Coordinates of N, CA and C and ligand atoms in Angstrom, one line a residue:
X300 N 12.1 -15.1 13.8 CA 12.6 -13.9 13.2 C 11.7 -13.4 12.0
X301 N 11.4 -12.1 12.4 CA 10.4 -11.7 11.1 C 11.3 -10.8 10.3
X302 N 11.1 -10.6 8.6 CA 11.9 -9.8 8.2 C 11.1 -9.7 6.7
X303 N 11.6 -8.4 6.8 CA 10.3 -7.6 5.5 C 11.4 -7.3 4.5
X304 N 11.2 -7.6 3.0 CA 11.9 -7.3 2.3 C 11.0 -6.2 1.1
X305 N 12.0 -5.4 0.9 CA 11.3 -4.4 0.1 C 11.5 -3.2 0.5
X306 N 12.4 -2.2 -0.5 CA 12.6 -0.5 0.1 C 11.3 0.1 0.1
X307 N 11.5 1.3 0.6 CA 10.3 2.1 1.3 C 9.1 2.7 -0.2
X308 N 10.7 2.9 -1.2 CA 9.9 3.3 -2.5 C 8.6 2.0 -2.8
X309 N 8.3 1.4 -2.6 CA 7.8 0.3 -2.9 C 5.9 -0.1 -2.3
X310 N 5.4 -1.3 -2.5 CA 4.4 -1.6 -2.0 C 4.8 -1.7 -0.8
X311 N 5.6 -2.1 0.0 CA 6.2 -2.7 1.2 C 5.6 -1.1 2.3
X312 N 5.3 0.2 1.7 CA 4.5 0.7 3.0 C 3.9 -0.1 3.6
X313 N 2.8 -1.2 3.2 CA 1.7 -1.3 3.5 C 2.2 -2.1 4.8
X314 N 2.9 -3.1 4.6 CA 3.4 -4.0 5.9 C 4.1 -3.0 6.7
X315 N 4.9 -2.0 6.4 CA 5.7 -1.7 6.8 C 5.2 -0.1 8.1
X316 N 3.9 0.1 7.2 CA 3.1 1.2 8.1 C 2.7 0.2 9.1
X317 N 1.8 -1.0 8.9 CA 1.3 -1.8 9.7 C 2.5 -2.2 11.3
X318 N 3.5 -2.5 10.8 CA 4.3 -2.7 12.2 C 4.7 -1.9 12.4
X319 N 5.1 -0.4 11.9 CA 5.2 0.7 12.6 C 4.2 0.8 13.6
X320 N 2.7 1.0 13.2 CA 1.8 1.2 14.1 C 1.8 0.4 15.4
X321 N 2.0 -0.9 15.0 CA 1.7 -2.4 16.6 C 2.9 -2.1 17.0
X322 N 4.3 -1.2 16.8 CA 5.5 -1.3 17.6 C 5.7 -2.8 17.8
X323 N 5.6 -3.3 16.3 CA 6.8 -4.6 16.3 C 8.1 -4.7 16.2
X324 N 8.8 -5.4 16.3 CA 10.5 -5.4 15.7 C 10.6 -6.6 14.7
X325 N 11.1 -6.0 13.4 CA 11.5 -6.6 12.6 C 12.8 -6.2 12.1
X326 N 13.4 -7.4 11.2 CA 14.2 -6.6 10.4 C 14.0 -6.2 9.0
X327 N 14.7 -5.1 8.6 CA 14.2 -4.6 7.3 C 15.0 -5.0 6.1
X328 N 14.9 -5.3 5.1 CA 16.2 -5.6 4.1 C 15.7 -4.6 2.5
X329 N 16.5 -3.4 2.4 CA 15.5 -3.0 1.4 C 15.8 -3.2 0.1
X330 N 15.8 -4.2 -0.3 CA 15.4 -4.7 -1.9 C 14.8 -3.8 -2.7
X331 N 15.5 -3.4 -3.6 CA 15.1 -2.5 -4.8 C 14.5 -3.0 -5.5
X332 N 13.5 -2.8 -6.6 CA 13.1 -2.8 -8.1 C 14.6 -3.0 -8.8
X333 N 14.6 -4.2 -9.5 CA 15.5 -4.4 -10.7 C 15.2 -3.2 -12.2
X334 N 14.6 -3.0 -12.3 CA 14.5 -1.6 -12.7 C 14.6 -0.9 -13.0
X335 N 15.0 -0.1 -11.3 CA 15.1 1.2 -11.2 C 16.7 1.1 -11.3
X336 N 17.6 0.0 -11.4 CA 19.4 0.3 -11.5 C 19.4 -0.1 -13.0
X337 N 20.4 0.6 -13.2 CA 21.2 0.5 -14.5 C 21.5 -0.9 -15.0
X338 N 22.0 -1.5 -13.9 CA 22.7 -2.7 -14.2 C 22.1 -3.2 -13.3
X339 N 21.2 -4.2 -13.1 CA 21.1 -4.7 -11.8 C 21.5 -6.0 -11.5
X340 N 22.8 -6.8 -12.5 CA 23.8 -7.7 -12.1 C 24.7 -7.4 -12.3
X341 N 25.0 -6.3 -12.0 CA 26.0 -5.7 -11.6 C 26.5 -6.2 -10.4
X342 N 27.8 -6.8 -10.1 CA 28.5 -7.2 -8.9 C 27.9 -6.5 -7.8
X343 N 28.4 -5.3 -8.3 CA 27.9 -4.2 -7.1 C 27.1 -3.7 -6.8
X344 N 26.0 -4.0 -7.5 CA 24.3 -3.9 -7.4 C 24.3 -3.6 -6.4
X345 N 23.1 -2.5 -5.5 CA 22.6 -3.4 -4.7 C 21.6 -4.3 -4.2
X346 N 21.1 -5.5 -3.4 CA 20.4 -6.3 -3.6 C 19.1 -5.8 -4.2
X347 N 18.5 -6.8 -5.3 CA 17.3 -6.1 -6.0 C 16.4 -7.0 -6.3
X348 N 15.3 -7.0 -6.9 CA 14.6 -7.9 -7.2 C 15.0 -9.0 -8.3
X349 N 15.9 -8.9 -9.0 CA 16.5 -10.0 -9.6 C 17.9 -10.5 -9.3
X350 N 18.1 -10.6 -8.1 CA 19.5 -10.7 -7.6 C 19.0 -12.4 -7.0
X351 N 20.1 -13.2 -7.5 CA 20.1 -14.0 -7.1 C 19.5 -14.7 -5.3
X352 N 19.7 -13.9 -4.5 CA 20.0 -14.1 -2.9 C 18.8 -13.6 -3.0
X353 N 17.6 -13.3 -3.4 CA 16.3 -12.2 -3.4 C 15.3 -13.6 -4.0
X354 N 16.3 -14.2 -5.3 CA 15.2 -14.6 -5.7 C 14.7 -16.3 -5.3
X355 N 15.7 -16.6 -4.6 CA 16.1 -17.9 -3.2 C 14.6 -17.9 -2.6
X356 N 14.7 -16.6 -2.2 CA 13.5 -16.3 -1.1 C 11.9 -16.3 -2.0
X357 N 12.2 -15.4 -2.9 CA 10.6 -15.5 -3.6 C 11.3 -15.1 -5.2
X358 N 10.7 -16.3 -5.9 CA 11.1 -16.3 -7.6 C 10.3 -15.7 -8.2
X359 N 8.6 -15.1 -7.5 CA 8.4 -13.7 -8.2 C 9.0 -12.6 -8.9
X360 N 10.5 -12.4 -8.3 CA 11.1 -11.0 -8.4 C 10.2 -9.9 -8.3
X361 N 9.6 -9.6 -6.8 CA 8.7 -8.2 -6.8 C 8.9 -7.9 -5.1
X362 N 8.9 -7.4 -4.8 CA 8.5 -6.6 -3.3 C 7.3 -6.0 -3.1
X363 N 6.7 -6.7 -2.0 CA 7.6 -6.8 -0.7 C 7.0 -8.4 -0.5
X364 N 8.0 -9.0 0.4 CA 8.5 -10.1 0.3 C 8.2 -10.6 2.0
X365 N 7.6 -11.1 2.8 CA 7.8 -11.4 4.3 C 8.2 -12.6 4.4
X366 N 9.3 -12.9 5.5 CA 9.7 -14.5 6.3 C 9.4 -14.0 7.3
X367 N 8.5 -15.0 7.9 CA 8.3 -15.0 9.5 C 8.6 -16.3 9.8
X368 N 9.3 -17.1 10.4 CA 10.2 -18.4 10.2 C 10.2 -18.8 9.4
X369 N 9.1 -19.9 9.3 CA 9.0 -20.9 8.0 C 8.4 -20.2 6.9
X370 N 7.5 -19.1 7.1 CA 6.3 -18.5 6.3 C 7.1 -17.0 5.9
X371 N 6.9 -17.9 4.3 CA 7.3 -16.8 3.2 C 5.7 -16.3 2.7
X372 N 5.5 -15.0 2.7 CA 4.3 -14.2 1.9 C 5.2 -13.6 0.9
X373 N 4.3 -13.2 -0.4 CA 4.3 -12.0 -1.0 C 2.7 -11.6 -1.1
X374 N 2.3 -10.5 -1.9 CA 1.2 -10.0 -1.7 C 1.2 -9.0 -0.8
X375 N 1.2 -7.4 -1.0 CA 0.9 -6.3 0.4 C 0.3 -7.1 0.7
X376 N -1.0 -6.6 0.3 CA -2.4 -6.6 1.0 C -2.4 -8.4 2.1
X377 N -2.4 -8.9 2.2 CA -1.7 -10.3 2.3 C -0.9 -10.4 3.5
X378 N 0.1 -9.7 3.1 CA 1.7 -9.9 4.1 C 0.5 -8.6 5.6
X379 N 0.1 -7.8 4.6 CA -0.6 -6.7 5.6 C -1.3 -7.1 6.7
X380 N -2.4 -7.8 6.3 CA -3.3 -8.6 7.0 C -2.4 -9.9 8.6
X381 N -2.1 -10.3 7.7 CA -1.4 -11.5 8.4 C -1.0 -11.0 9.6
X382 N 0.1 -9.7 9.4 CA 1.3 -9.4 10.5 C -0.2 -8.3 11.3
X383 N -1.4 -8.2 10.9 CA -2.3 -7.7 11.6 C -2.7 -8.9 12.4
X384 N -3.2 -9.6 11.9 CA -4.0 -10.9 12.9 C -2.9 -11.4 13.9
X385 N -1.5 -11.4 13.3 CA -0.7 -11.9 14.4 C 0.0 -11.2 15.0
X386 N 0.1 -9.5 15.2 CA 1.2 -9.0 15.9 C 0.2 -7.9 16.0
X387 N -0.8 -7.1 15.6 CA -1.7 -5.9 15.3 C -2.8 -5.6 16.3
X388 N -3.1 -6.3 17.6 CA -3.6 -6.1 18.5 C -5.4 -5.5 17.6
X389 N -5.0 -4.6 18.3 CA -6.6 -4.2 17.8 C -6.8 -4.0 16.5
X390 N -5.4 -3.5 15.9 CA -5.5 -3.2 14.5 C -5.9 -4.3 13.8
X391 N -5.9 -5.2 14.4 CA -6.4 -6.5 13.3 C -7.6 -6.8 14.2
X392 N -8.7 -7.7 13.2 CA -10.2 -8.3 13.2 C -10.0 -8.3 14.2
X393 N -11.0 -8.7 15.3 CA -11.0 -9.2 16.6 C -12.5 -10.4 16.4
X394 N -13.1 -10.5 15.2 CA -14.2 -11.3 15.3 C -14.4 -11.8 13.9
X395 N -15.3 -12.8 14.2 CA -15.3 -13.8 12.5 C -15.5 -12.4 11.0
X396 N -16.8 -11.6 12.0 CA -17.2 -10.7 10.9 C -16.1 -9.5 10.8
X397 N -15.5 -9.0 11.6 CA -13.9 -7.9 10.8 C -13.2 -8.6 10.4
X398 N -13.1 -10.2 10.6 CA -11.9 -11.0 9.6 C -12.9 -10.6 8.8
X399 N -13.6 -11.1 8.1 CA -14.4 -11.2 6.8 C -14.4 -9.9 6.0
X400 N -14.7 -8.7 7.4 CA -14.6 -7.2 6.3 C -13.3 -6.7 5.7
X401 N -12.0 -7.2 6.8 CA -10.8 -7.2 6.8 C -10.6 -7.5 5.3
X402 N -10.8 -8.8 4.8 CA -10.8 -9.9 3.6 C -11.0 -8.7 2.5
X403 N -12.5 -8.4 2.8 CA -13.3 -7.6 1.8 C -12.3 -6.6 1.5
X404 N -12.3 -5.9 2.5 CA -11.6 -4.3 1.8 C -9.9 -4.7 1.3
X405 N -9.4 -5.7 2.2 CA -7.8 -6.1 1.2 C -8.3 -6.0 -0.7
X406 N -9.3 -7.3 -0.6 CA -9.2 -7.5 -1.8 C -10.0 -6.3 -2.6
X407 N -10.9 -5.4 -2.2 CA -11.6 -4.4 -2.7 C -10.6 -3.1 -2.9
X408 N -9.6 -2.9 -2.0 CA -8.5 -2.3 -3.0 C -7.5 -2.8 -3.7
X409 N -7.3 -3.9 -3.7 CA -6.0 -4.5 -4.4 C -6.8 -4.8 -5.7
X410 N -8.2 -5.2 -6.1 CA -8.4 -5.0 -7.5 C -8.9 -3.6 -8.1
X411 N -9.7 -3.1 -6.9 CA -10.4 -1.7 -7.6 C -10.2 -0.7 -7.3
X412 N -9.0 -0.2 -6.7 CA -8.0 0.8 -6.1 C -6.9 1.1 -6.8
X413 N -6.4 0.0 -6.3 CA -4.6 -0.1 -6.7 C -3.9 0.2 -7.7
X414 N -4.8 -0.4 -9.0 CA -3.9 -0.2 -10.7 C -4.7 1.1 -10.6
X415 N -5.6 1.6 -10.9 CA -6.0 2.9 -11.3 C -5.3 4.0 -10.9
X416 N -5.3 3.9 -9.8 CA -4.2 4.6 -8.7 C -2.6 4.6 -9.5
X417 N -2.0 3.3 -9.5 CA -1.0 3.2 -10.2 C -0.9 4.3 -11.8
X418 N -2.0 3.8 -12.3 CA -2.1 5.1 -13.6 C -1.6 6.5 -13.4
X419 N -2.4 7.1 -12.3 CA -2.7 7.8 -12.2 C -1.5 9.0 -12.0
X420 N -0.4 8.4 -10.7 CA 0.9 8.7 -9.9 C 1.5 8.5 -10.9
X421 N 1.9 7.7 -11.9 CA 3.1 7.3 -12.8 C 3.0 8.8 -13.8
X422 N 1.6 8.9 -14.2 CA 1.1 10.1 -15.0 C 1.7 11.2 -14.2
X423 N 1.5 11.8 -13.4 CA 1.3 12.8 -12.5 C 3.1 12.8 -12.6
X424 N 3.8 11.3 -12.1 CA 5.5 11.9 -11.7 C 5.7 12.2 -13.0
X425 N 5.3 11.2 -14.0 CA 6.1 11.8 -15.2 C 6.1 13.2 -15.6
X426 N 4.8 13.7 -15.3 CA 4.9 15.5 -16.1 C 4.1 15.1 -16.7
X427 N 3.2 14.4 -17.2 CA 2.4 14.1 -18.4 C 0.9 14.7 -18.1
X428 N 0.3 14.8 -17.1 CA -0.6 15.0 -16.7 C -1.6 16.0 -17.7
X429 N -1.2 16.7 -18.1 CA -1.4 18.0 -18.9 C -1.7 17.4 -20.6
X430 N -0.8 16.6 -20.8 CA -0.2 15.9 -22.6 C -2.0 15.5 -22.7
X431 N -2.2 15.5 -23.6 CA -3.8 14.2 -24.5 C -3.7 13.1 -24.0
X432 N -2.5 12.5 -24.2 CA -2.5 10.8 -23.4 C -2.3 10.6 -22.0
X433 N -1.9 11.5 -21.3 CA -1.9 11.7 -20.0 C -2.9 12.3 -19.5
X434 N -4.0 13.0 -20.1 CA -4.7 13.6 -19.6 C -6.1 12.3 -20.0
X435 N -5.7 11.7 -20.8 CA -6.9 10.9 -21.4 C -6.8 9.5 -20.3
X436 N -5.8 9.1 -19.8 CA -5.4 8.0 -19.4 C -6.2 8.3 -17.9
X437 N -5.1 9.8 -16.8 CA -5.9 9.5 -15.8 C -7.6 9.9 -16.0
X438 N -8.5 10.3 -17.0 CA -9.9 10.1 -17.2 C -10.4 8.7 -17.0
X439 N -10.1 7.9 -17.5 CA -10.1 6.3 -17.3 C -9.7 5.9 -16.3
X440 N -8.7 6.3 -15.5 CA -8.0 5.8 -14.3 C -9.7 6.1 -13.5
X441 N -9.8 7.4 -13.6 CA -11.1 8.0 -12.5 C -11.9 7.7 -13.4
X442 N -12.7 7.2 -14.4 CA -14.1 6.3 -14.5 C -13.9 5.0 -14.2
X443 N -12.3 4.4 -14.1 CA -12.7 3.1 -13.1 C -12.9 3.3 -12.0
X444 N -12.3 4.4 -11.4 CA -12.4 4.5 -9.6 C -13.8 5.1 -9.3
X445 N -14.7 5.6 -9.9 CA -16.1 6.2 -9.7 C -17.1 5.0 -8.8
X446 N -17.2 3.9 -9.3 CA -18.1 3.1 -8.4 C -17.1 2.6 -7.1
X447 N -16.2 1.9 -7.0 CA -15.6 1.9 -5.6 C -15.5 3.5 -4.8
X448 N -15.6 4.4 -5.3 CA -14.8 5.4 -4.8 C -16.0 5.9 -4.2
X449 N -17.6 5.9 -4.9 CA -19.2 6.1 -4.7 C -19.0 5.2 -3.2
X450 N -18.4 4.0 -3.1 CA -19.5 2.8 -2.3 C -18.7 3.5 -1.0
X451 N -16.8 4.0 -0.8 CA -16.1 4.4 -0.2 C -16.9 5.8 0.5
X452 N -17.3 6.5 -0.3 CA -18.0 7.8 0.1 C -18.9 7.4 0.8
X453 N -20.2 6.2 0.4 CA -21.3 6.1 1.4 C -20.8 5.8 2.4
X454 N -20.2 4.8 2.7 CA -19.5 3.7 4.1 C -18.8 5.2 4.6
X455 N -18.3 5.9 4.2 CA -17.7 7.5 5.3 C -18.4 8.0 5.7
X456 N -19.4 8.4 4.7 CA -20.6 9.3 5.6 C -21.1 8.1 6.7
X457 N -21.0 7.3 7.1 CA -21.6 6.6 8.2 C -20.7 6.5 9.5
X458 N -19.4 6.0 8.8 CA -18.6 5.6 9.8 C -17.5 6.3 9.7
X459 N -16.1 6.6 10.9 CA -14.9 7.5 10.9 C -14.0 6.2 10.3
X460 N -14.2 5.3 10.4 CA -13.3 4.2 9.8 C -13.5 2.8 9.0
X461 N -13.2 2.3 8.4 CA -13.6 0.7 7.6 C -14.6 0.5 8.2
X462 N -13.8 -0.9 9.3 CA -14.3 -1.4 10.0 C -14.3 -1.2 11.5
X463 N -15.1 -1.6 12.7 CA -15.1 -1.6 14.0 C -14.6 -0.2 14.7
X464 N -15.2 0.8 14.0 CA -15.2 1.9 14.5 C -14.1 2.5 14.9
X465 N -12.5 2.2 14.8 CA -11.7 2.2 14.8 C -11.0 2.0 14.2
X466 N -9.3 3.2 14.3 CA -8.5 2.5 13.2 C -8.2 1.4 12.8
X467 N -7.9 0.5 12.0 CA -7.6 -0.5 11.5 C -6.5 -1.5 10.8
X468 N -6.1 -2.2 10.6 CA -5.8 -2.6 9.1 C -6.1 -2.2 7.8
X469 N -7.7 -2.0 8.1 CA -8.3 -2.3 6.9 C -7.9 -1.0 6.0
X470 N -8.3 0.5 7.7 CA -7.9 1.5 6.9 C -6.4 1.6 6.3
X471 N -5.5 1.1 6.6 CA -4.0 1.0 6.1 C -3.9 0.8 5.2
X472 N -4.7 -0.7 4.7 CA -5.1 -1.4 2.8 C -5.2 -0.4 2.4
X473 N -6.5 0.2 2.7 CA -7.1 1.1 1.7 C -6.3 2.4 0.8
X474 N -5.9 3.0 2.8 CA -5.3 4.5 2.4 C -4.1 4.2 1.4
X475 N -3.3 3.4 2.1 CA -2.1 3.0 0.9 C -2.0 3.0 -0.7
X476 N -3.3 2.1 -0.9 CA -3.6 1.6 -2.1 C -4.4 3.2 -3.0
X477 N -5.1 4.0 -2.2 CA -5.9 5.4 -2.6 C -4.6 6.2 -2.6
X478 N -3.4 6.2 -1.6 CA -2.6 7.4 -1.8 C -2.1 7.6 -3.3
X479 N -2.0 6.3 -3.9 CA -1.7 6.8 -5.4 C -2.4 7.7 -6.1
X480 N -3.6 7.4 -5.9 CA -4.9 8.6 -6.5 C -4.4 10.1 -6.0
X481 N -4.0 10.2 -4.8 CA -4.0 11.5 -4.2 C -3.8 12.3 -5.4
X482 N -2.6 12.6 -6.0 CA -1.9 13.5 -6.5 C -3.1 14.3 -7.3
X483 N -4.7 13.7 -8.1 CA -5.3 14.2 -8.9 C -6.6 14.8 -8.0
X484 N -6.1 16.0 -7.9 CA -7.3 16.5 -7.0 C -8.6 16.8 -7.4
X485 N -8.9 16.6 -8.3 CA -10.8 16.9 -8.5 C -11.1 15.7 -7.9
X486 N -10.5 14.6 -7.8 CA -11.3 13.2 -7.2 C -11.5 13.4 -4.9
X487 N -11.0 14.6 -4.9 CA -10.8 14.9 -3.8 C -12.2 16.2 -3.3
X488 N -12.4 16.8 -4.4 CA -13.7 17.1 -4.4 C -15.1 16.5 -4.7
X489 N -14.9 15.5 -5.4 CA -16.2 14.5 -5.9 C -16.4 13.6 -5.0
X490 N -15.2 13.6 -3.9 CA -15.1 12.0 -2.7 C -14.4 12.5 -1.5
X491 N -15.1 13.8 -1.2 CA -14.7 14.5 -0.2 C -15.3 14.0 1.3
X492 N -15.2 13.2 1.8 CA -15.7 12.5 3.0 C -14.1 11.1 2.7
X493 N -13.9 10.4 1.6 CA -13.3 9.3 1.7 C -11.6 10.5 2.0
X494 N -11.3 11.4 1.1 CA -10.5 11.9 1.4 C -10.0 12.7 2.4
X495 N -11.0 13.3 3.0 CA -10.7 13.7 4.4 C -10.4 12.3 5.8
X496 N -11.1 11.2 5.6 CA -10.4 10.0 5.8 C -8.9 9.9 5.6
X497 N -8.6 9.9 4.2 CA -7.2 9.7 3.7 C -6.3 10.3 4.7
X498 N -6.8 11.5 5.2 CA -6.0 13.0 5.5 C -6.1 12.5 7.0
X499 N -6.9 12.0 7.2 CA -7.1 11.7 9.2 C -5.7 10.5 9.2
X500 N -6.0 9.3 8.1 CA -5.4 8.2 8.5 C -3.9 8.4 8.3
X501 N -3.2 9.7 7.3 CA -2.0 10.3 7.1 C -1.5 11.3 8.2
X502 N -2.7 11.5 8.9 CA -1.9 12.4 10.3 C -1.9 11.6 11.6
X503 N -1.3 10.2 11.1 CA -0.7 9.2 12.5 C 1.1 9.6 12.2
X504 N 1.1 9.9 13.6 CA 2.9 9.9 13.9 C 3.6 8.6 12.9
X505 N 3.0 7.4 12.9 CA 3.5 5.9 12.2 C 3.8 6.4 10.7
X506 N 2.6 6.9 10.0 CA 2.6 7.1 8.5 C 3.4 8.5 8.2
X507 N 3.6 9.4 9.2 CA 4.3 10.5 8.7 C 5.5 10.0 8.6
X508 N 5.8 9.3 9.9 CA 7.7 9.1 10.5 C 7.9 7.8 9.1
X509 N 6.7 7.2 8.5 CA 7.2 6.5 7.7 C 7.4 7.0 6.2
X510 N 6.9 7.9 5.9 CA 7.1 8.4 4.4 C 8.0 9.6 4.6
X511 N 8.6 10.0 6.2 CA 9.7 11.1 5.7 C 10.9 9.6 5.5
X512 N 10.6 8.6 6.0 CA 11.8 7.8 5.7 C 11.8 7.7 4.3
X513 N 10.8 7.4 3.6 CA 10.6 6.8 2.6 C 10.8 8.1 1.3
X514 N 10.8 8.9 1.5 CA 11.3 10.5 1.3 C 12.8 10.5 0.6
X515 N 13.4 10.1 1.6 CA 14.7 10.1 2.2 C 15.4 9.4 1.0
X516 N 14.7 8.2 0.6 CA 15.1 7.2 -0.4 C 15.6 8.0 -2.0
X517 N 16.2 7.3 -2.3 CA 17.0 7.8 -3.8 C 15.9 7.8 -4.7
X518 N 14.9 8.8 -5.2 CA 13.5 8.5 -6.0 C 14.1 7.5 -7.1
Ligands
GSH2058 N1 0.4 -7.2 -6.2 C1 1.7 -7.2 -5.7 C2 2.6 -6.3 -6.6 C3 4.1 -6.4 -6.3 C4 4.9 -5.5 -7.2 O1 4.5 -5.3 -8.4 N2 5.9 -4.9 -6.7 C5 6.7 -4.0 -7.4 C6 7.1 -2.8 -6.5 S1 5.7 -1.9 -5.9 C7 8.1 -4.7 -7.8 O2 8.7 -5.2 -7.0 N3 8.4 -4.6 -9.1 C8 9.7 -5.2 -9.4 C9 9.8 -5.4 -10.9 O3 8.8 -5.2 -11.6 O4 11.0 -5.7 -11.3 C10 1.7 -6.7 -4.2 O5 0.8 -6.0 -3.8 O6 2.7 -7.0 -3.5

């Protein structure tokens, strides 16, 4: 039995685009951010990241969370990969060297992607975008993303995707971890080859049907 824990508001896209794409069946359990509720031991909570029955499974307290029998992940980028090697058909490596580039680009957005990105969206929902400290912050967000974002631009102008000339995994890490950037558009004109990427890998039926769900969710 496989089963993903973590609502859609969450990192849990990343696994969660992934088995959309391979047409796996899982079950879904969507575990909130303790956080985002008022109370969240509250009796009538609903299940969240610090709810006792949540934290059984992984004492992190974070989502997203995978059991595949015995095998508990946390980690997207991680749980992403895996449920590619083992249910993702082509979408996952097929040879020692796309495992390896697979590897590469997880961990090349999950350090040099992901928090900047995070900056960036948090600025952008709050309204701040405009404020001195909001405006000063995502500057910094985008002088850390300038050399990953340079190496992303070359590797596009060569190829339509990561790796193996085909969609991938890898591109799922990536785009996931970049969609936080989206919202600040001059980085869309300075990295206009990685972002028209973004824009190819967001017009699969999988990633639309998955973020009108995730839409749907109580912001
Ligand atoms: N690096 C981890 C980050 C996990 C993480 O921070 N998850 C957030 C939601 S995206 C969370 O569950 N936060 C709960 C909390 O802080 O209480 C991953 O990629 O899975």
């Amino acid at each position: 039995m496989l089963t993903i824990y973590g609502v859609l508001r969450s990192r849990a896209t990343r696994p969660l685009w992934l088995l959309a794409e391979a047409g796996k069946d899982f079950t879904h359990v969507p575990v909130i951010q303790s956080y985002r509720l008022t109370d969240p031991l509250a009796q009538d909570a609903p299940l969240n990241t610090l709810s006792p029955d949540f934290l059984k499974i992984s004492p992190q307290s974070a989502v997203p969370v995978m059991q595949d029998g015995d095998l508990v992940l946390t980690e997207s980028l991680a749980i992403t990969l895996y449920l590619a090697r083992e249910y993702g058909g082509t979408l996952g490596p097929q040879t020692k060297a796309e495992l390896a580039q697979a590897e590469q680009w997880a961990l090349f957005a999950g350090i040099s992607i992901d928090l900047p990105g995070i900056d960036i969206i948090y600025t952008y929902a709050d309204g701040l975008s405009d404020t001195p400290e909001g405006a000063a912050k995502i500057a910094a967000a985008v002088e850390r993303l300038a050399r990953p974002l340079a190496r992303v631009e070359a590797h596009l102008a060569q190829h339509d995707y990561l790796i193996g000339n085909r969609f991938t995994v890898a591109d799922i890490m990536l785009a996931e971890c970049l969609r936080y950037s989206q919202a600040h558009k001059p980085l869309h004109q300075t990295y206009p080859k990685t972002f028209a990427w973004l824009a190819r890998c967001q017009s699969r039926p999988a990633f639309i049907d998955m973020m009108a769900r995730r839409n749907a969710e109580p912001a």
